[in-house]
Amino acid sequence: EAGVAQSPRYKIIEKRQSVAFWCNPISGHATLYWYQQILGQGPKLLIQFQNNGVVDDSQLPKDRFSAERLKGVDSTLKIQPAKLEDSAVYLCASSLDRENGELFFGEGSRLTVL
Amino acid sequence: AQSVTQPDIHITVSEGASLELRCNYSYGATPYLFWYVQSPGQGLQLLLKYFSGDTLVQGIKGFEAEFKRSQSSFNLRKPSVHWSDAAEYFCAVVLTDSWGKLQFGAGTQVVVTP
């Protein structure tokens, strides 16, 4: 069974530039999550989708971050414009449904903002 | 305030020795509890989870964890560590009224020496 796929693995940009990350969850998983992991900290949930609807985006900085999951499968997370403090690993995860406690994580996309 | 605390940022253990990682939580109700492991450059992998029932939970890779309600703790243990257990370990919790919104501790980095 293929795992959660993410790209790109690494990205370096200047502040005020934009960046987009892509995630393809495990086939059949209805719930998709984006987490931000800053160095030395645990992952923090940014947004949760159930199929193509947003369940929770309370911790997403909506002035610069956006995410979509238009067809209920893959998802894109965008940052525009990026700030220095956005340097982090962006982890995508999926689960069969919201009530299933096991999340499967991708390897992450490491963003460095200079 | 609701929180997950992993008191040990870094632990060094000799190969073959036992390992215990601490996790404490502060929530009004008993949350569901998880331990994840993150190897360098890898995504997070679920080791074990506790929802209810037997307070001693067995997981993958020879790990176990014990839930102690009176101490609000969910400590992870392994009787004999292997060099491949070197990784970062995260305790995480979720409340049933916010399924999918895993809240992670800051992590414990485990180094295994020969």
Tab-separated table of N, CA, C and O in Angstrom, chain A residues 9 33 35 37 40-43 45 48 56 58-59 91 98-107, chain B residues 34 36 38 41-46 49 51 88 90 97-107:
chain	number	residue	atom	x	y	z
A	9	ARG	N	10.289	17.856	-1.286
A	9	ARG	CA	10.851	17.497	0.009
A	9	ARG	C	11.544	18.685	0.649
A	9	ARG	O	11.527	18.836	1.877
A	33	TYR	N	-4.848	15.979	6.826
A	33	TYR	CA	-4.371	16.990	7.766
A	33	TYR	C	-3.075	17.619	7.249
A	33	TYR	O	-2.244	16.936	6.660
A	35	TYR	N	0.084	19.624	9.073
A	35	TYR	CA	0.716	20.025	10.326
A	35	TYR	C	1.964	20.840	10.008
A	35	TYR	O	2.647	20.608	9.021
A	37	GLN	N	5.655	21.724	11.680
A	37	GLN	CA	6.588	21.321	12.726
A	37	GLN	C	7.806	22.237	12.682
A	37	GLN	O	8.671	22.096	11.821
A	40	GLY	N	12.498	21.744	16.927
A	40	GLY	CA	12.481	21.671	18.381
A	40	GLY	C	11.093	21.612	18.991
A	40	GLY	O	10.952	21.588	20.219
A	41	GLN	N	10.081	21.592	18.164
A	41	GLN	CA	8.707	21.542	18.660
A	41	GLN	C	7.973	20.352	18.072
A	41	GLN	O	8.384	19.773	17.066
A	42	GLY	N	6.859	20.013	18.713
A	42	GLY	CA	6.001	18.991	18.142
A	42	GLY	C	5.160	19.569	17.023
A	42	GLY	O	4.986	20.787	16.920
A	43	PRO	N	4.619	18.713	16.181
A	43	PRO	CA	3.780	19.200	15.085
A	43	PRO	C	2.536	19.912	15.604
A	43	PRO	O	1.980	19.543	16.645
A	45	LEU	N	-1.304	21.284	14.343
A	45	LEU	CA	-2.299	21.172	13.279
A	45	LEU	C	-2.615	22.534	12.670
A	45	LEU	O	-2.906	23.491	13.377
A	48	GLN	N	-7.599	20.678	8.835
A	48	GLN	CA	-8.098	19.316	8.703
A	48	GLN	C	-9.256	19.309	7.702
A	48	GLN	O	-10.168	20.114	7.811
A	56	ASP	N	-11.538	21.847	10.412
A	56	ASP	CA	-10.915	22.709	11.411
A	56	ASP	C	-9.761	23.449	10.755
A	56	ASP	O	-8.839	22.825	10.247
A	58	SER	N	-8.752	26.426	12.527
A	58	SER	CA	-8.659	27.470	13.541
A	58	SER	C	-7.225	27.940	13.790
A	58	SER	O	-7.018	29.042	14.275
A	59	GLN	N	-6.240	27.109	13.474
A	59	GLN	CA	-4.851	27.497	13.712
A	59	GLN	C	-4.111	27.830	12.417
A	59	GLN	O	-2.882	27.947	12.424
A	91	LEU	N	4.024	18.815	7.386
A	91	LEU	CA	3.674	17.403	7.349
A	91	LEU	C	2.223	17.232	6.913
A	91	LEU	O	1.336	17.897	7.422
A	98	ARG	N	-12.388	10.619	10.598
A	98	ARG	CA	-12.039	11.473	11.737
A	98	ARG	C	-11.960	10.699	13.032
A	98	ARG	O	-11.154	11.002	13.901
A	99	GLU	N	-12.818	9.663	13.186
A	99	GLU	CA	-12.859	8.953	14.458
A	99	GLU	C	-11.792	7.881	14.563
A	99	GLU	O	-11.681	7.220	15.593
A	100	ASN	N	-11.026	7.698	13.514
A	100	ASN	CA	-9.936	6.733	13.565
A	100	ASN	C	-8.689	7.426	14.062
A	100	ASN	O	-8.212	8.368	13.461
A	101	GLY	N	-8.179	6.959	15.190
A	101	GLY	CA	-7.084	7.672	15.822
A	101	GLY	C	-5.737	7.519	15.154
A	101	GLY	O	-4.789	8.170	15.551
A	102	GLU	N	-5.622	6.643	14.157
A	102	GLU	CA	-4.306	6.440	13.559
A	102	GLU	C	-4.128	7.323	12.343
A	102	GLU	O	-4.807	7.142	11.335
A	103	LEU	N	-3.201	8.246	12.456
A	103	LEU	CA	-2.827	9.093	11.337
A	103	LEU	C	-1.579	8.531	10.676
A	103	LEU	O	-0.658	8.073	11.350
A	104	PHE	N	-1.559	8.551	9.365
A	104	PHE	CA	-0.394	8.139	8.598
A	104	PHE	C	0.241	9.403	8.022
A	104	PHE	O	-0.422	10.167	7.325
A	105	PHE	N	1.513	9.589	8.330
A	105	PHE	CA	2.199	10.813	7.948
A	105	PHE	C	3.084	10.605	6.728
A	105	PHE	O	3.702	9.552	6.567
A	106	GLY	N	3.193	11.652	5.923
A	106	GLY	CA	4.187	11.692	4.873
A	106	GLY	C	5.530	12.091	5.449
A	106	GLY	O	5.650	12.366	6.650
A	107	GLU	N	6.551	12.128	4.586
A	107	GLU	CA	7.894	12.441	5.059
A	107	GLU	C	8.096	13.933	5.296
A	107	GLU	O	9.081	14.336	5.895
B	34	PHE	N	-1.551	8.814	22.494
B	34	PHE	CA	-0.770	8.189	21.426
B	34	PHE	C	0.719	8.425	21.662
B	34	PHE	O	1.121	9.414	22.274
B	36	TYR	N	4.064	8.517	19.016
B	36	TYR	CA	4.571	8.440	17.659
B	36	TYR	C	6.100	8.493	17.709
B	36	TYR	O	6.684	9.101	18.609
B	38	GLN	N	9.569	9.411	15.228
B	38	GLN	CA	10.016	10.064	13.998
B	38	GLN	C	11.507	9.828	13.829
B	38	GLN	O	12.313	10.373	14.570
B	41	GLY	N	14.547	12.310	8.864
B	41	GLY	CA	14.103	12.400	7.485
B	41	GLY	C	12.855	11.619	7.168
B	41	GLY	O	12.475	11.501	6.006
B	42	GLN	N	12.204	11.086	8.205
B	42	GLN	CA	11.011	10.274	7.995
B	42	GLN	C	9.782	10.954	8.578
B	42	GLN	O	9.886	11.863	9.400
B	43	GLY	N	8.643	10.489	8.152
B	43	GLY	CA	7.414	10.958	8.767
B	43	GLY	C	7.193	10.287	10.103
B	43	GLY	O	7.934	9.394	10.495
B	44	LEU	N	6.163	10.709	10.807
B	44	LEU	CA	5.858	10.110	12.098
B	44	LEU	C	5.142	8.781	11.912
B	44	LEU	O	4.293	8.629	11.030
B	45	GLN	N	5.497	7.839	12.771
B	45	GLN	CA	4.871	6.513	12.731
B	45	GLN	C	4.235	6.232	14.081
B	45	GLN	O	4.864	6.440	15.129
B	46	LEU	N	3.016	5.715	14.064
B	46	LEU	CA	2.315	5.410	15.303
B	46	LEU	C	2.934	4.182	15.963
B	46	LEU	O	3.063	3.127	15.348
B	49	LYS	N	-1.462	3.287	20.922
B	49	LYS	CA	-2.501	4.235	21.312
B	49	LYS	C	-3.317	3.654	22.454
B	49	LYS	O	-3.403	2.431	22.623
B	51	PHE	N	-7.189	4.112	24.142
B	51	PHE	CA	-8.518	4.702	24.106
B	51	PHE	C	-9.253	4.390	25.415
B	51	PHE	O	-9.875	5.263	26.006
B	88	GLU	N	13.246	10.493	17.416
B	88	GLU	CA	12.519	11.411	18.277
B	88	GLU	C	11.135	10.824	18.532
B	88	GLU	O	10.487	10.319	17.614
B	90	PHE	N	7.276	11.315	20.153
B	90	PHE	CA	6.263	12.313	20.477
B	90	PHE	C	5.058	11.664	21.141
B	90	PHE	O	4.509	10.692	20.621
B	97	ASP	N	-14.176	15.327	21.465
B	97	ASP	CA	-15.002	16.351	20.811
B	97	ASP	C	-14.221	17.143	19.777
B	97	ASP	O	-14.726	18.093	19.191
B	98	SER	N	-12.987	16.739	19.549
B	98	SER	CA	-12.166	17.392	18.523
B	98	SER	C	-11.300	16.358	17.837
B	98	SER	O	-10.095	16.514	17.726
B	99	TRP	N	-11.967	15.321	17.372
B	99	TRP	CA	-11.265	14.219	16.727
B	99	TRP	C	-10.385	14.718	15.596
B	99	TRP	O	-10.783	15.552	14.797
B	100	GLY	N	-9.198	14.131	15.546
B	100	GLY	CA	-8.253	14.479	14.497
B	100	GLY	C	-7.337	15.609	14.886
B	100	GLY	O	-6.277	15.776	14.299
B	101	LYS	N	-7.715	16.390	15.889
B	101	LYS	CA	-6.887	17.518	16.297
B	101	LYS	C	-5.890	17.034	17.335
B	101	LYS	O	-5.977	17.367	18.514
B	102	LEU	N	-4.942	16.237	16.864
B	102	LEU	CA	-3.899	15.751	17.747
B	102	LEU	C	-3.072	16.907	18.283
B	102	LEU	O	-2.657	17.780	17.521
B	103	GLN	N	-2.853	16.908	19.595
B	103	GLN	CA	-1.952	17.883	20.181
B	103	GLN	C	-0.697	17.151	20.626
B	103	GLN	O	-0.768	16.229	21.444
B	104	PHE	N	0.440	17.560	20.093
B	104	PHE	CA	1.693	16.863	20.336
B	104	PHE	C	2.502	17.536	21.432
B	104	PHE	O	2.473	18.766	21.594
B	105	GLY	N	3.258	16.712	22.165
B	105	GLY	CA	4.277	17.249	23.034
B	105	GLY	C	5.460	17.721	22.201
B	105	GLY	O	5.478	17.560	20.977
B	106	ALA	N	6.456	18.274	22.868
B	106	ALA	CA	7.612	18.835	22.169
B	106	ALA	C	8.592	17.773	21.697
B	106	ALA	O	9.495	18.069	20.914
B	107	GLY	N	8.418	16.547	22.187
B	107	GLY	CA	9.272	15.454	21.735
B	107	GLY	C	10.438	15.185	22.658
B	107	GLY	O	10.897	16.067	23.396
